[in-house]
CSV table of C-alpha atoms and ligand atoms in Angstrom, one decimal:
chain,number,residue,atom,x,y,z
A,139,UNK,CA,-19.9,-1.8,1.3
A,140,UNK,CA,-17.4,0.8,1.0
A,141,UNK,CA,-17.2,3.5,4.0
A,142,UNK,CA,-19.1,6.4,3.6
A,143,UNK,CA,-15.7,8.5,3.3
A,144,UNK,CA,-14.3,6.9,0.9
A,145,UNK,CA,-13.2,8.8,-2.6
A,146,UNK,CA,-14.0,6.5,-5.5
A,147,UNK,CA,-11.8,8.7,-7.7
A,148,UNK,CA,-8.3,8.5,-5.6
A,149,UNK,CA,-5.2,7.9,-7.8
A,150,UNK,CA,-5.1,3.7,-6.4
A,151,UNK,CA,-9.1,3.4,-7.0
A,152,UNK,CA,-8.1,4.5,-10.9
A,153,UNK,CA,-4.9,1.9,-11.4
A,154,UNK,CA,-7.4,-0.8,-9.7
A,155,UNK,CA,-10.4,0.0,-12.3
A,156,UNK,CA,-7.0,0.2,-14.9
A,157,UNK,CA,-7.6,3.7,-15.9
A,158,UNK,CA,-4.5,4.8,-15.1
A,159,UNK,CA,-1.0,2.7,-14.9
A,160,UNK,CA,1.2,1.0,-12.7
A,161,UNK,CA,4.1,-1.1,-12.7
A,162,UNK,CA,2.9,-4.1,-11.5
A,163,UNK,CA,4.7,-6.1,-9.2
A,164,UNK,CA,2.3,-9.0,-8.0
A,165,UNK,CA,-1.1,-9.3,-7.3
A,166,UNK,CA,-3.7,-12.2,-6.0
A,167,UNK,CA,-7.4,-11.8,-5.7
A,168,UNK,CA,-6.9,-9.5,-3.0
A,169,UNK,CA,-4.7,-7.3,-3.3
A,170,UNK,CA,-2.8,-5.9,-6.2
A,171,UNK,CA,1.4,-4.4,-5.9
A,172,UNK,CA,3.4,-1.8,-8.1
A,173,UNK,CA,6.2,0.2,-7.6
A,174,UNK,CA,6.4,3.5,-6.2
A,175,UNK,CA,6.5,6.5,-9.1
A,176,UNK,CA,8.6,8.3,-6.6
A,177,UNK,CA,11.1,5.8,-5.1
A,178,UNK,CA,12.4,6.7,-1.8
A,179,UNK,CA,14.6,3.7,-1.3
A,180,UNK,CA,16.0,1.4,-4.6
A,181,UNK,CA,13.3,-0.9,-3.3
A,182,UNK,CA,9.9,0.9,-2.8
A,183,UNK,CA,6.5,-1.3,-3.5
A,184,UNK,CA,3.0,-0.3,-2.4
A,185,UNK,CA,0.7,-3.2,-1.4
A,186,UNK,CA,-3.1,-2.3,-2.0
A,187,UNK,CA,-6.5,-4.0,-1.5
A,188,UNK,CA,-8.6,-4.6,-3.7
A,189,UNK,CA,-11.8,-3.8,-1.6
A,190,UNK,CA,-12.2,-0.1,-1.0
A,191,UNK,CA,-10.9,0.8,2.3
A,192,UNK,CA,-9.5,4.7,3.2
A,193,UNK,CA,-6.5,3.1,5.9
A,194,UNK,CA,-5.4,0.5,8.1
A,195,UNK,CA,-8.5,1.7,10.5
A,196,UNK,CA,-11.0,1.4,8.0
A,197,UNK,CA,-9.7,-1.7,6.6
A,198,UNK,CA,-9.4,-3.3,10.3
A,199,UNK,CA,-12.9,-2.9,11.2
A,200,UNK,CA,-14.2,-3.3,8.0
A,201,UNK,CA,-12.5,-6.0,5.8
A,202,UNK,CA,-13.1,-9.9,6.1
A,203,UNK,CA,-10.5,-11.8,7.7
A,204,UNK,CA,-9.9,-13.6,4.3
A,205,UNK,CA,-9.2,-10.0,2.9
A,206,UNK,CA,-7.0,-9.3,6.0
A,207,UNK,CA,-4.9,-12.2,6.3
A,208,UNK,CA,-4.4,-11.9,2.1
A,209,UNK,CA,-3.3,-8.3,3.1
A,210,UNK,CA,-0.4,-9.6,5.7
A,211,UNK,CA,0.4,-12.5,3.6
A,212,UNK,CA,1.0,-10.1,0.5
A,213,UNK,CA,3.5,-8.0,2.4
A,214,UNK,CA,5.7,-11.0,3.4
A,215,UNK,CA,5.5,-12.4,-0.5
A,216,UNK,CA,6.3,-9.0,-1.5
A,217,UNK,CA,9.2,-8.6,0.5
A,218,UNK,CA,10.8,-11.7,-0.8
A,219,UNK,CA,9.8,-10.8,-4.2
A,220,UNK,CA,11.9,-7.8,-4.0
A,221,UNK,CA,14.9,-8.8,-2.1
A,222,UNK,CA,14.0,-6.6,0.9
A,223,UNK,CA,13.5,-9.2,3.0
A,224,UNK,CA,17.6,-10.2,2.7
A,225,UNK,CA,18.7,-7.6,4.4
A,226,UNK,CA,15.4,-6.0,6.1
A,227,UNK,CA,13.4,-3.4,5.8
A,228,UNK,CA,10.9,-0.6,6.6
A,229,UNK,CA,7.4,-1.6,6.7
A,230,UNK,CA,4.4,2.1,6.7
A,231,UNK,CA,1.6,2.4,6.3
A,232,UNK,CA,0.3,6.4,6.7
A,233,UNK,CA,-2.7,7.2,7.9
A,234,UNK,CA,-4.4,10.6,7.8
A,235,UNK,CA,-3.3,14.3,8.0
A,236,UNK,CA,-0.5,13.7,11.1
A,237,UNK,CA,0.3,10.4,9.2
A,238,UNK,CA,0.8,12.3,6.3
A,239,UNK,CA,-1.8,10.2,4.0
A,240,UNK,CA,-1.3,11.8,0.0
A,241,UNK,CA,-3.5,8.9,-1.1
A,242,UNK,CA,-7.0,7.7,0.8
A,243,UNK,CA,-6.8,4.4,-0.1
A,244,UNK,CA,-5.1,2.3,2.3
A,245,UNK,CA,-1.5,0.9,1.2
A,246,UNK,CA,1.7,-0.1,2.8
A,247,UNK,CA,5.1,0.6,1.4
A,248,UNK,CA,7.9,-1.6,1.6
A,249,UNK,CA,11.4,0.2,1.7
A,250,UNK,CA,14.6,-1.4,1.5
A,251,UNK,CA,17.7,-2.2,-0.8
A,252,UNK,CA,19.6,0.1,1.7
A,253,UNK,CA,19.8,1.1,5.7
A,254,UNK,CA,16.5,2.9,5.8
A,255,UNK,CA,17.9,5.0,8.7
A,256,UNK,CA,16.6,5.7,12.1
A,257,UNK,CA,12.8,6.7,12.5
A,258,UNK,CA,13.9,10.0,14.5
A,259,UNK,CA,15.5,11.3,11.1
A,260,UNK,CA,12.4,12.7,9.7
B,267,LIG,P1,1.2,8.1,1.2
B,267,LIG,O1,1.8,9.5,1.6
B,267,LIG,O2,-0.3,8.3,0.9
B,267,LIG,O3,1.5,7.1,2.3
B,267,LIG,O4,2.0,7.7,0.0
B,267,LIG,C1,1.4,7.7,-1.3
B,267,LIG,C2,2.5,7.2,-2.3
B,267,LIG,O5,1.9,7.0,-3.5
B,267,LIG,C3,3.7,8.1,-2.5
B,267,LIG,O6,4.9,7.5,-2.1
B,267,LIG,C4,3.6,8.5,-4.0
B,267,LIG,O7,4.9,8.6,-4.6
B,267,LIG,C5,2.8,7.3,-4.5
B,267,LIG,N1,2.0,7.6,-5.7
B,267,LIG,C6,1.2,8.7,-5.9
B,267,LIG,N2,0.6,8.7,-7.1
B,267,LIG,C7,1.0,7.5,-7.7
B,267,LIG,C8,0.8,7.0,-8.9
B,267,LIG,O8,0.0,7.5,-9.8
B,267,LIG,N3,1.4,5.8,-9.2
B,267,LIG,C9,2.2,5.2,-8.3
B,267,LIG,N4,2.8,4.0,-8.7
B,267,LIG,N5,2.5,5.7,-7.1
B,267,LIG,C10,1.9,6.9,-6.8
């Protein structure tokens, strides 16, 4: 069940129900990838769940481990899927206000196809 919190009407809960677009990337019975619609980097993918989980916390203590080990495994396919994984990358995933969290619905990007820089320039 989802948790109490969570906004059945965020921007990834409408690409997964296909009411909106994406650019798909990828995507297995657990979790679903698309590009960015505001790159930051020439590669920038967003990995998803399918379930309904608000952020890594939520999806941590809630999630079965077949939807958690899906989630890691989709981030190393995706990264080889995109090349990032050549050269290495950055891996984020942000949670809440401090984290600076635009969408509730947990995701990690992948950034690479260039030096990503150093985490203190922010
Ligand atoms: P957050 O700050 O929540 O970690 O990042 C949300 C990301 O979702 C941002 O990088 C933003 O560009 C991306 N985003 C927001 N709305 C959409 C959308 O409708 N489609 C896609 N593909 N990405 C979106």
């Amino acid at each position: 069940m989802a948790h109490a919190l969570y906004d059945t009407n965020n921007i990834f809960a409408k690409i997964l129900r296909s009411e909106i677009p994406c650019k798909k990337l990828d995507e297995c019975d657990y979790t679903l990838t698309f590009h960015d619609i505001n790159p930051q980097a020439p590669i920038h993918v967003l990995i998803i769940p399918k379930g309904a989980y608000i952020d890594l916390d939520d999806f941590a203590q809630n999630a079965s481990s077949e939807e958690q080990a899906a989630f890691l495994v989709a981030i190393g396919n995706e990264a080889k899927l995109t090349g990032a994984s050549e050269n290495g990358y950055r891996l984020i995933t942000n949670i809440g206000g401090f984290g600076h969290q635009e969408v509730p619905h947990l995701h990690a990007h992948i950034l690479g196809g260039e030096p990503i820089g150093s985490m203190r320039a922010r």
